[in-house]
mmCIF file of C-alpha atoms and ligand atoms in Angstrom:
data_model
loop_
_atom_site.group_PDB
_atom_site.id
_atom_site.type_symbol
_atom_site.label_atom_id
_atom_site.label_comp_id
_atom_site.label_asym_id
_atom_site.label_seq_id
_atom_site.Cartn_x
_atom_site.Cartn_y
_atom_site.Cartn_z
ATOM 1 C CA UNK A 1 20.908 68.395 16.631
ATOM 2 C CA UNK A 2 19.035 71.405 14.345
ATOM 3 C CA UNK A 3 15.810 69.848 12.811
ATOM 4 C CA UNK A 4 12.128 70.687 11.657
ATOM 5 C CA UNK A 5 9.999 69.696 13.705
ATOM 6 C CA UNK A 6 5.731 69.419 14.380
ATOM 7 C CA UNK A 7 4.187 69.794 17.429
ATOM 8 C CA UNK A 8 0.637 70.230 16.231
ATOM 9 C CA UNK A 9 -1.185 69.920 12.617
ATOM 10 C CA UNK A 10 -2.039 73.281 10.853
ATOM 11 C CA UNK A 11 -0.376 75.448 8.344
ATOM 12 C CA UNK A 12 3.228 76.413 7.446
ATOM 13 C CA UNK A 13 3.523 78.066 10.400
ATOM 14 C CA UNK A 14 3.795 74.875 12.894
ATOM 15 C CA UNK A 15 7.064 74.256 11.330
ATOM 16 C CA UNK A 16 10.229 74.972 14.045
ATOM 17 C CA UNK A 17 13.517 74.935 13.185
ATOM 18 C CA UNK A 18 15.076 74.085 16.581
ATOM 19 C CA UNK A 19 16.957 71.991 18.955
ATOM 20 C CA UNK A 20 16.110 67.900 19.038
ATOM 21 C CA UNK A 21 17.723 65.073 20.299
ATOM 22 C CA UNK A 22 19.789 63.005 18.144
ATOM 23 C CA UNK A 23 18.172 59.985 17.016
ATOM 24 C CA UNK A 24 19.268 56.154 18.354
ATOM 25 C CA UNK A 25 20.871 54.190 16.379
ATOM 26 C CA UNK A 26 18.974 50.700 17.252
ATOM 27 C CA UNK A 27 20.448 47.494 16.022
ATOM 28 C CA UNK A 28 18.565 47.030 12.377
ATOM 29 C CA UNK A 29 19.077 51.043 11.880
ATOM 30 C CA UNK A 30 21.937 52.776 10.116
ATOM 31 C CA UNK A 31 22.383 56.497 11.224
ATOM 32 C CA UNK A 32 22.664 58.615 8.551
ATOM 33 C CA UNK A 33 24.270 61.981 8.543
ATOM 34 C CA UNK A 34 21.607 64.040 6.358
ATOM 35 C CA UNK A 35 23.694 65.975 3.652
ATOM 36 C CA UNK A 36 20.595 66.548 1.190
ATOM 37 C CA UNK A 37 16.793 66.083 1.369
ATOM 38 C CA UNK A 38 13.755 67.260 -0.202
ATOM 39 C CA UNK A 39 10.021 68.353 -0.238
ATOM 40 C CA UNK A 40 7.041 66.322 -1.426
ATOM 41 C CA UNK A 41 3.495 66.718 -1.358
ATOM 42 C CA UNK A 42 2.924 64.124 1.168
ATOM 43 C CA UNK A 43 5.195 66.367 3.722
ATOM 44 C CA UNK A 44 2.599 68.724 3.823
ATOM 45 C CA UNK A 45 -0.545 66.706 4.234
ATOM 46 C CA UNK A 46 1.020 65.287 6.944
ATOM 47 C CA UNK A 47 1.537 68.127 8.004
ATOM 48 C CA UNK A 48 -1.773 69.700 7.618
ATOM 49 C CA UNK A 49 -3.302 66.094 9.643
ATOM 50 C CA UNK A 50 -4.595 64.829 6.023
ATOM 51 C CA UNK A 51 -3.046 61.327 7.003
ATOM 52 C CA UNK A 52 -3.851 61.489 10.947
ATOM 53 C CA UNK A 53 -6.366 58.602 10.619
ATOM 54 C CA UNK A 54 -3.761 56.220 8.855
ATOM 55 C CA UNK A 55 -0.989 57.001 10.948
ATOM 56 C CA UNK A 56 -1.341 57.852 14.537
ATOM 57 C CA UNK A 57 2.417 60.186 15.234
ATOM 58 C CA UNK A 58 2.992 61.210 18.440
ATOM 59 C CA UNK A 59 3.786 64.929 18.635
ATOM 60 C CA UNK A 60 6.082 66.014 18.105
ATOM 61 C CA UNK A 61 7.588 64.623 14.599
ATOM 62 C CA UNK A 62 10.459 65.268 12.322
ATOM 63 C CA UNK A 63 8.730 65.352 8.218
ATOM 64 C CA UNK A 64 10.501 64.795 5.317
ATOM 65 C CA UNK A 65 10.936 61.253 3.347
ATOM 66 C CA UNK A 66 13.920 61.469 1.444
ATOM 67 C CA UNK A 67 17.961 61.209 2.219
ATOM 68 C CA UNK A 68 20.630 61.037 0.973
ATOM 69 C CA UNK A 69 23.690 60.744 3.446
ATOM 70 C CA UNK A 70 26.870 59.572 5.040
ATOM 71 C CA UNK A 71 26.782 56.072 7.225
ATOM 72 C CA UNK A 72 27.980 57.649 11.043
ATOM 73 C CA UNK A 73 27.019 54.283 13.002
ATOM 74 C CA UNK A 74 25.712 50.687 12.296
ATOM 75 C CA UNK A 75 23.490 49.049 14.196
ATOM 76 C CA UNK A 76 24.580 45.428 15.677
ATOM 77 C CA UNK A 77 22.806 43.520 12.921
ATOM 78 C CA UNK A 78 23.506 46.118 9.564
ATOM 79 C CA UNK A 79 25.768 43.932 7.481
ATOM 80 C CA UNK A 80 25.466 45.570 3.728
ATOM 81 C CA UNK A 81 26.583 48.999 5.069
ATOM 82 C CA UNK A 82 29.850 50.389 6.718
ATOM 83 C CA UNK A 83 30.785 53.377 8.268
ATOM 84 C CA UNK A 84 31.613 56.794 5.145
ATOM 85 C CA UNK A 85 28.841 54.814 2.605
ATOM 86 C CA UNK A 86 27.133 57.711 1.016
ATOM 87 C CA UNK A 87 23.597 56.251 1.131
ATOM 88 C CA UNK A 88 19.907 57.414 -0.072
ATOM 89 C CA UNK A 89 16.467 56.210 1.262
ATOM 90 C CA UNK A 90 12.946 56.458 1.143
ATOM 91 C CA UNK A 91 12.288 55.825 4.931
ATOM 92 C CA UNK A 92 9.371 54.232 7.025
ATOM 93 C CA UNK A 93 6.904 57.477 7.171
ATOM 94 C CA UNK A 94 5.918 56.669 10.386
ATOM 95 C CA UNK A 95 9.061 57.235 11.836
ATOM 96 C CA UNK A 96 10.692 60.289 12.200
ATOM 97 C CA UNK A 97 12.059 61.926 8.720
ATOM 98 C CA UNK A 98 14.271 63.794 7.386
ATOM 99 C CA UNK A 99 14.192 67.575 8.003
ATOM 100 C CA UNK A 100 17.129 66.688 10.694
ATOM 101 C CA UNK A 101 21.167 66.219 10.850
ATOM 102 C CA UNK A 102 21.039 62.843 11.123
ATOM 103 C CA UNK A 103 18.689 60.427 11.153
ATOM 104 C CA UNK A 104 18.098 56.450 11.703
ATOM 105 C CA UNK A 105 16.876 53.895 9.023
ATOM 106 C CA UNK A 106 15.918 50.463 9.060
ATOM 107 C CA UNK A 107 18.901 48.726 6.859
ATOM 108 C CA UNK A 108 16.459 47.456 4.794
ATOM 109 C CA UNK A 109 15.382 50.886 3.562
ATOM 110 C CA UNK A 110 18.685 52.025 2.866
ATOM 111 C CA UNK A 111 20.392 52.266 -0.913
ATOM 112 C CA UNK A 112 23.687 53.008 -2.061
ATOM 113 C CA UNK A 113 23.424 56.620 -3.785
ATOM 114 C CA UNK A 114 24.085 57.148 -7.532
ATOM 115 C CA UNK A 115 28.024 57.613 -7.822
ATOM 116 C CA UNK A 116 27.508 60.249 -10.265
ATOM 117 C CA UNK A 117 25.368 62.843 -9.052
ATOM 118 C CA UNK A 118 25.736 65.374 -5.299
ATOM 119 C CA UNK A 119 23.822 64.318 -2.301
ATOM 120 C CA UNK A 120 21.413 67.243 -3.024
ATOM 121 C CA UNK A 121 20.501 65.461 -6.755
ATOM 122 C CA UNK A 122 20.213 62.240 -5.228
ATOM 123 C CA UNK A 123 17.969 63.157 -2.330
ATOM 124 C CA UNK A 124 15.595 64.198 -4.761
ATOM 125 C CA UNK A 125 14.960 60.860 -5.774
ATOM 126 C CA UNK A 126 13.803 58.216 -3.713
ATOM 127 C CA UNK A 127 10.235 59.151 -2.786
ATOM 128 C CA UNK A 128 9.333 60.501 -6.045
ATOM 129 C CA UNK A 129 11.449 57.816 -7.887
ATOM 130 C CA UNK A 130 9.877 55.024 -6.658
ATOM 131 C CA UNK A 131 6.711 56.187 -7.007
ATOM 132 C CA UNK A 132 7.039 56.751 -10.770
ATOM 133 C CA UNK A 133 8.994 53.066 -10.500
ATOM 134 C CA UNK A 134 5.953 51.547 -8.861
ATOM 135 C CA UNK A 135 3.060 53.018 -10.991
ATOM 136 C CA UNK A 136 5.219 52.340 -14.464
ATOM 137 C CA UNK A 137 7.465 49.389 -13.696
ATOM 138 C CA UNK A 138 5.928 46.946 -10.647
ATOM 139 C CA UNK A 139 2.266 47.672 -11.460
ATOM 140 C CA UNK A 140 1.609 49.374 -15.054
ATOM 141 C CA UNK A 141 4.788 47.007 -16.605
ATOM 142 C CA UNK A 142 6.240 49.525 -18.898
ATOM 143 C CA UNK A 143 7.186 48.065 -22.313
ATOM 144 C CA UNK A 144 8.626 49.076 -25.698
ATOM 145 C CA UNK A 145 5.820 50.522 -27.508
ATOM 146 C CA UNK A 146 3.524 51.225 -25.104
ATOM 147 C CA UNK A 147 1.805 54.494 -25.197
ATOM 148 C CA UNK A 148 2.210 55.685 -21.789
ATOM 149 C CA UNK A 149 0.221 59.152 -20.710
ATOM 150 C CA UNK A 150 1.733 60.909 -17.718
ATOM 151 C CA UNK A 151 -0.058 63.914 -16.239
ATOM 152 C CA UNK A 152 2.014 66.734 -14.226
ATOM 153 C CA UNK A 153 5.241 65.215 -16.211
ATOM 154 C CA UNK A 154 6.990 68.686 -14.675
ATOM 155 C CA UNK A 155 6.043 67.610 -11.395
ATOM 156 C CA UNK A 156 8.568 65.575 -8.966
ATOM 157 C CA UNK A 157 7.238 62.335 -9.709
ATOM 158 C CA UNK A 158 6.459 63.150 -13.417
ATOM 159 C CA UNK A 159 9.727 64.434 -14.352
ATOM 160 C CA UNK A 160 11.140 61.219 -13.031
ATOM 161 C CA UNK A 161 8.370 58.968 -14.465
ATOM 162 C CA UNK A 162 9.090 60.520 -18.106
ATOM 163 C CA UNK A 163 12.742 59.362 -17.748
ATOM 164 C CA UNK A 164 11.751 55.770 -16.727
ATOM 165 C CA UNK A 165 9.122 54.948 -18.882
ATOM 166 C CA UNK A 166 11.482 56.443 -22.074
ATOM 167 C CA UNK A 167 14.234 53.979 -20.648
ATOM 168 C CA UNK A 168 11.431 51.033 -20.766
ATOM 169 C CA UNK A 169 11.194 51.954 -24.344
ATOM 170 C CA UNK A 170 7.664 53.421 -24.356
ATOM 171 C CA UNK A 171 6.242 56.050 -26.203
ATOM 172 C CA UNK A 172 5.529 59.008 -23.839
ATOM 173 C CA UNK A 173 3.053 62.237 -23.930
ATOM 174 C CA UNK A 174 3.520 64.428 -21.347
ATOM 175 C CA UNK A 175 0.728 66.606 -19.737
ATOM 176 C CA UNK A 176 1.295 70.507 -18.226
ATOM 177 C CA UNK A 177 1.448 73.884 -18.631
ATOM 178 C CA UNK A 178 3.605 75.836 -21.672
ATOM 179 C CA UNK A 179 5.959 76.861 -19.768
ATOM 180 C CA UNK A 180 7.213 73.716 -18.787
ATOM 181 C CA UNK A 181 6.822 72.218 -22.832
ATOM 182 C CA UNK A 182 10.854 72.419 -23.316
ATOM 183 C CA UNK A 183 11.516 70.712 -19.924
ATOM 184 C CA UNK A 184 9.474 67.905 -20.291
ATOM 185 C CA UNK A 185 10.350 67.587 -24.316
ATOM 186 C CA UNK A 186 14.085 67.730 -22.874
ATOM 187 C CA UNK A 187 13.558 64.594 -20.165
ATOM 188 C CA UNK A 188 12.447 62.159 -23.675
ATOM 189 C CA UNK A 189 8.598 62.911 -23.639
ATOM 190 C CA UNK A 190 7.820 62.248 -27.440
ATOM 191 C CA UNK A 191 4.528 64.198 -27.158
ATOM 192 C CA UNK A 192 3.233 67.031 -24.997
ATOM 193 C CA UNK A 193 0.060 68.445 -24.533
ATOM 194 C CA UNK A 194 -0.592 71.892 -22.365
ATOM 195 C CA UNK A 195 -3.228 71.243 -20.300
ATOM 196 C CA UNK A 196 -4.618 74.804 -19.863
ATOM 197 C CA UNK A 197 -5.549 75.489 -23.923
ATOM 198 C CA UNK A 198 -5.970 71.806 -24.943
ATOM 199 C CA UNK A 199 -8.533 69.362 -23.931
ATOM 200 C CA UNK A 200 -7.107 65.653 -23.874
ATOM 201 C CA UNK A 201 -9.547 63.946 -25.976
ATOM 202 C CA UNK A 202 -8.678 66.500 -28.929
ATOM 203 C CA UNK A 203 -4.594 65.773 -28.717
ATOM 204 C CA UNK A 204 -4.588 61.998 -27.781
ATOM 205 C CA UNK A 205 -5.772 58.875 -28.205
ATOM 206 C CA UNK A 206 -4.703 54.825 -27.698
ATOM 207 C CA UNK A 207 -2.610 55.096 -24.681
ATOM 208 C CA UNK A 208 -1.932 51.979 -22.661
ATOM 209 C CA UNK A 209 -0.920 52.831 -19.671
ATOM 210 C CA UNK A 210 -1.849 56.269 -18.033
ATOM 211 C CA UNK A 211 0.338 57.387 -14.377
ATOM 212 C CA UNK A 212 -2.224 59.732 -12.679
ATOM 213 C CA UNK A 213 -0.322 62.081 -10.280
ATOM 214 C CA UNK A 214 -3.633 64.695 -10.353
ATOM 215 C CA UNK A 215 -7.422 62.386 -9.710
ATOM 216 C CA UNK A 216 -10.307 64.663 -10.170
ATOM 217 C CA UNK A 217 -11.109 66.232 -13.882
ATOM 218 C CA UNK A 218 -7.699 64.569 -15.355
ATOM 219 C CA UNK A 219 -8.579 61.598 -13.852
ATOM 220 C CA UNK A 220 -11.921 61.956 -15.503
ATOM 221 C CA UNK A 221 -10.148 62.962 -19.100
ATOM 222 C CA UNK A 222 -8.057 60.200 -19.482
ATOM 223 C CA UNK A 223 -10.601 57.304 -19.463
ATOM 224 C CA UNK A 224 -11.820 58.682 -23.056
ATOM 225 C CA UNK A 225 -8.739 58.377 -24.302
ATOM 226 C CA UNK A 226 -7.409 55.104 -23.270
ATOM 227 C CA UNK A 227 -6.812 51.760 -25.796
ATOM 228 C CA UNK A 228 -9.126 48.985 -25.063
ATOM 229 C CA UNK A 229 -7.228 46.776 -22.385
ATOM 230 C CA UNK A 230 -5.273 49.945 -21.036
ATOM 231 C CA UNK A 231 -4.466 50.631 -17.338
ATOM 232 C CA UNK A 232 -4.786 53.899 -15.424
ATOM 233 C CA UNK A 233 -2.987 53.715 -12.336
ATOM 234 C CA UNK A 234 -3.957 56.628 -9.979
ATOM 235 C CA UNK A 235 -1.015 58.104 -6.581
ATOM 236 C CA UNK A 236 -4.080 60.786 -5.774
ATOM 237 C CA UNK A 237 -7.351 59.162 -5.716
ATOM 238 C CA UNK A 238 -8.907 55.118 -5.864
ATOM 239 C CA UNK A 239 -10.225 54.945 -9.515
ATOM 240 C CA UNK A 240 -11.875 51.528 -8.661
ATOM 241 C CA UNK A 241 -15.524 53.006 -8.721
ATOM 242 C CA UNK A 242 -14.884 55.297 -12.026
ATOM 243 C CA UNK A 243 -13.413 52.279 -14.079
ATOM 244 C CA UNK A 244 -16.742 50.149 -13.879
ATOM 245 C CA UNK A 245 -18.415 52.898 -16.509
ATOM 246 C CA UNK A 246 -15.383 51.998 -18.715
ATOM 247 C CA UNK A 247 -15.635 47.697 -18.815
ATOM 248 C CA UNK A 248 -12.513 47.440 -21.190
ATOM 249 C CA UNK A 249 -10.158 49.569 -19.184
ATOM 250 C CA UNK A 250 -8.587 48.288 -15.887
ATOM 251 C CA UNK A 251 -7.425 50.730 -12.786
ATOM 252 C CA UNK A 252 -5.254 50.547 -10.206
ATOM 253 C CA UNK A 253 -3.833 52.948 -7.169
ATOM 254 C CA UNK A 254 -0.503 52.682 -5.510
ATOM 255 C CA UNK A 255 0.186 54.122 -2.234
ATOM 256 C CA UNK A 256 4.163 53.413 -2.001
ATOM 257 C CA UNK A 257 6.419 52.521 1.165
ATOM 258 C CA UNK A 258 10.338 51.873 1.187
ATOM 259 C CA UNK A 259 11.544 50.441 -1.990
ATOM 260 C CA UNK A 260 15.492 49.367 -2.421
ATOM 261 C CA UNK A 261 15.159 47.259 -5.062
ATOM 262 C CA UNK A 262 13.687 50.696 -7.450
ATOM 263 C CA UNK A 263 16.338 52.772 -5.432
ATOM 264 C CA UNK A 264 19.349 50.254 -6.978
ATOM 265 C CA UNK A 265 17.339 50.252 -10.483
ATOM 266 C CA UNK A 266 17.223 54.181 -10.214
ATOM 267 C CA UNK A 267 20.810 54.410 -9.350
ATOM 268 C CA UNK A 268 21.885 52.730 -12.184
ATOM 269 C CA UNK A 269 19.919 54.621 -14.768
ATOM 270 C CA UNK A 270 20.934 58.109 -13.000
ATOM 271 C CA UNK A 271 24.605 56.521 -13.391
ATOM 272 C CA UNK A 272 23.972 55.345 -16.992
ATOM 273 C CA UNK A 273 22.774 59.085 -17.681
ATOM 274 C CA UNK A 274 19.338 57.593 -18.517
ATOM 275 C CA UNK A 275 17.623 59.751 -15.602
ATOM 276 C CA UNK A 276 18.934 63.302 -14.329
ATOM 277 C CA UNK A 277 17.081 64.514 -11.515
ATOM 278 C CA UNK A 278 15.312 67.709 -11.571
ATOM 279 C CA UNK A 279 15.753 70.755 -9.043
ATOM 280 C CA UNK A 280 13.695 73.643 -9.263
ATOM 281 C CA UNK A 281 14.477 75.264 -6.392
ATOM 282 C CA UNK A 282 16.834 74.861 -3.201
ATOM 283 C CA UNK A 283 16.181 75.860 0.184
ATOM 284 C CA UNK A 284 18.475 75.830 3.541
ATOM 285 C CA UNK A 285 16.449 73.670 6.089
ATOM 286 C CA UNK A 286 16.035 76.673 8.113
ATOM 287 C CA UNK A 287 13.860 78.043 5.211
ATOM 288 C CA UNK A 288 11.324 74.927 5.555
ATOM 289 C CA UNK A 289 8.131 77.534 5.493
ATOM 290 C CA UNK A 290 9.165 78.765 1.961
ATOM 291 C CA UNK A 291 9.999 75.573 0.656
ATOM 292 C CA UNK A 292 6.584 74.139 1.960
ATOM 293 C CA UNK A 293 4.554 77.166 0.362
ATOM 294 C CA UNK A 294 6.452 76.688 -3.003
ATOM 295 C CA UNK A 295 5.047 73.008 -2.790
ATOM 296 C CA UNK A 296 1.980 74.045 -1.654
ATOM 297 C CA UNK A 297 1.067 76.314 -5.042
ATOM 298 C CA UNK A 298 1.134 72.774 -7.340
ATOM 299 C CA UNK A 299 2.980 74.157 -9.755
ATOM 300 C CA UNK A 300 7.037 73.215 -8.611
ATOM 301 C CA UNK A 301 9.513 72.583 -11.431
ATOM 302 C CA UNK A 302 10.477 69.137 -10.714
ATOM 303 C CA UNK A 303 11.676 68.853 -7.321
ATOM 304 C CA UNK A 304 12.665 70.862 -4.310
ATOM 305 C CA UNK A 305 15.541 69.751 -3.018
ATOM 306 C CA UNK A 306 16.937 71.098 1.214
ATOM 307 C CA UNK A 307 20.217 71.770 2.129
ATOM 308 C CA UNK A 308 21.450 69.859 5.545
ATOM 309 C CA UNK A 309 24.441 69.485 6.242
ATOM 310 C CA UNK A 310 27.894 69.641 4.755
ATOM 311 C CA UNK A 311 28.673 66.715 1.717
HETATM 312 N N1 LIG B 1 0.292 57.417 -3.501
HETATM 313 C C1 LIG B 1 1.587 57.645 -3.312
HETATM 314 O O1 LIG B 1 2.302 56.776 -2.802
HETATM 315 C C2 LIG B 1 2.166 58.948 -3.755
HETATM 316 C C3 LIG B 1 3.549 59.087 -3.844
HETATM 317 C C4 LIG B 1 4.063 60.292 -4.327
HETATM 318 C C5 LIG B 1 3.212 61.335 -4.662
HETATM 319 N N2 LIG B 1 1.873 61.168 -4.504
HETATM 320 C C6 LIG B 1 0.950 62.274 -4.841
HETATM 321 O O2 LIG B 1 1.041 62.482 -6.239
HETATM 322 C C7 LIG B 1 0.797 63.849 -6.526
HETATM 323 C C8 LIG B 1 1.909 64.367 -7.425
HETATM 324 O O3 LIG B 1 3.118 64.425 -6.676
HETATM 325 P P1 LIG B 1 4.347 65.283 -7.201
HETATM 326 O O4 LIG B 1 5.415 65.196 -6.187
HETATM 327 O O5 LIG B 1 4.662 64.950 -8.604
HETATM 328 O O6 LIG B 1 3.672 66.753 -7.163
HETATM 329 P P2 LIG B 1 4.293 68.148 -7.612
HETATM 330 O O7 LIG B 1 5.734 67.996 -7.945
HETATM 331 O O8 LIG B 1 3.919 69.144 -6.576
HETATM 332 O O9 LIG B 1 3.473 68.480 -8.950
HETATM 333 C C9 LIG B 1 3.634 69.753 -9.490
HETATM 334 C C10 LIG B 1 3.393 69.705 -10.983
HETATM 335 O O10 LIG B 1 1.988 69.512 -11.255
HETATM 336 C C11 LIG B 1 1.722 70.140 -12.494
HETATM 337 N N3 LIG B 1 0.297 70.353 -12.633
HETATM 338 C C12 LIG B 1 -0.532 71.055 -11.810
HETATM 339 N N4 LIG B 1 -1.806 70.983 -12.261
HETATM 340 C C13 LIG B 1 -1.779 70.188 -13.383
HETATM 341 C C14 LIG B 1 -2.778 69.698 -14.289
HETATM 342 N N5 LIG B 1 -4.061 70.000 -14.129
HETATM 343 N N6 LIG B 1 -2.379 68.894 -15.307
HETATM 344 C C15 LIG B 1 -1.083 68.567 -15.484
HETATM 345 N N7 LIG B 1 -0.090 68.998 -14.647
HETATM 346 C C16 LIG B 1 -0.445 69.798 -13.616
HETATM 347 C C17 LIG B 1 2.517 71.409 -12.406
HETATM 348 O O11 LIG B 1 2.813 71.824 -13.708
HETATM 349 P P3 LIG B 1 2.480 73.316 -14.189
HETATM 350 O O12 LIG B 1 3.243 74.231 -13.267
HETATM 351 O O13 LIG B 1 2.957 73.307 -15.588
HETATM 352 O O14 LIG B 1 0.985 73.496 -14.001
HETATM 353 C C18 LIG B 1 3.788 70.983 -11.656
HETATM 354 O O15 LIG B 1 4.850 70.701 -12.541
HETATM 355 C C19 LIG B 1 0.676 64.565 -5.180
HETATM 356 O O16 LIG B 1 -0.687 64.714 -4.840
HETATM 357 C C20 LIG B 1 1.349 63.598 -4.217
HETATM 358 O O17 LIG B 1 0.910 63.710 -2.885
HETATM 359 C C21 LIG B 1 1.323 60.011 -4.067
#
């Protein structure tokens, strides 16, 4: 089968679209034909050897963390699935991904798709989607009225995380630059604040629950602006150590796996029209390198979603 494939860490450049053998189908795995998948950050810093510590892959490997798909073959023991379900999944990172024709996951990391949307918008989802689901929903439990701050709420997982916390009711601000001010306005967020002319502590104040998709200075920021009792919960960086110096704010970080209990949730707001996924740019597979350097720059419009094979 064509895929994208790793035989050493390094830059862009390691990336080979080429021949690889067709993955097996064990019996707990369904094999997915690969219609749509996207880009995330993690791709990359896998890439780059970021994550070589954690997860010892033996070269070479297949990136990319997000499907969405036709069932081809069931494993012995699949039972929820059957042969022509159009599926999406988050898979087991330490497996081979997605940048591939077709691909094998565990049943138990497979989802039915949304019904409403293509297998390009859906494969946009599930990595992003469940991290946004994690930080807001599992850990930071989103309610109505909460003041929720979310940083990059362009990004793949803030775009997403806008759309979920408005559905939990919750009063969102949304951080970026002005460009991207109508977009994120447009996914629900009630306030927005550009964060290359305005400094947070001038534009906001009493938020409850803050999703931190950037560590570092905005980490830093948000603290000063946070109710007494709020929760920052950081995807980038362990905030444990920053939130002693604030004793009436708590802090978590989230470092997500498979999820199909979000991916079902998610589903059903996409097909309630409560969540629309965002695609900034496409790319054929073959054009991995470009759609890695796009990611690379940390500014992408929502997500990147890759063309694989035919719907
Ligand atoms: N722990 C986990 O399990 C987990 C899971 C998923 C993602 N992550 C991590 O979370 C981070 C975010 O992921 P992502 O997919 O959302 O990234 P992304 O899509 O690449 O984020 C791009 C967005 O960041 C915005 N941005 C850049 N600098 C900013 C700043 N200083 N303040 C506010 N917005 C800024 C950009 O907006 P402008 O163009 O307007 O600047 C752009 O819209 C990544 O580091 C990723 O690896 C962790």
């Amino acid at each position: 089968m064509k895929a994208v494939r790793i035989h050493e860490y390094g830059d862009a450049t390691v990336l080979r679209f080429e021949e690889a053998p067709r993955p097996v189908c064990t019996a707990e795995d369904v094999l997915i034909r690969v219609v749509g998948s996207s880009v995330n950050p993690v791709d990359w810093k896998i890439r780059r050897g970021y994550l070589k510590e954690m997860i010892p892959y033996a070269m070479p490997i297949i990136p990319g963390w997000d499907v969405s798909g036709v069932v081809e073959e069931i494993g012995a023991k699949v039972s929820r699935f059957q042969v022509g379900d159009a599926v999406y999944s988050r898979p087991d990172i330490t497996r081979d991904g997605t940048y591939a024709e077709w691909i094998a996951v565990r049943e138990s990391e497979v989802a039915f798709k949304p019904r409403t949307v293509s297998h390009i918008s859906a494969a946009v989802l599930p990595l992003a989607g469940i991290t946004a689901w994690e930080g807001l929903v599992n850990v930071g439990k989103a309610a109505s009225g909460q003041r929720v701050l979310i940083h990059a709420a362009a990004g793949g997982v803030g775009s997403l995380a806008v759309q979920i916390a408005k559905a939990h009711g919750a009063h969102v601000i949304g951080t970026g630059s002005g460009a991207n001010r109508a977009l994120i306005e447009s996914l629900g967020a009630d306030e927005f604040v550009d964060y290359r002319t305005t400094a947070l502590r001038d534009a906001v104040r009493n938020v409850d629950l803050v999703l931190d998709t950037m560590g570092g200075e905005t980490q830093e920021a948000s603290w000063a602006v946070m109710a007494p009792g709020g929760l920052l919960v950081s995807m980038v960086s362990d905030p444990a150590e920053a939130v002693t110096r604030w004793p009436q704010l708590r802090a978590a970080s989230i470092f997500i796996g498979p999820d199909v209990p979000a991916l079902e949730r998610l589903a059903a707001l996409v097909d309630e029209g409560k969540v629309r996924p965002v695609i900034g740019a496409e790319f054929a597979l073959r054009d991995i390198r470009k759609a890695h350097a796009l990611s690379e720059s940390g500014h992408v419009r929502g997500k990147i979603a890759l063309h694989v094979g035919v719907p």
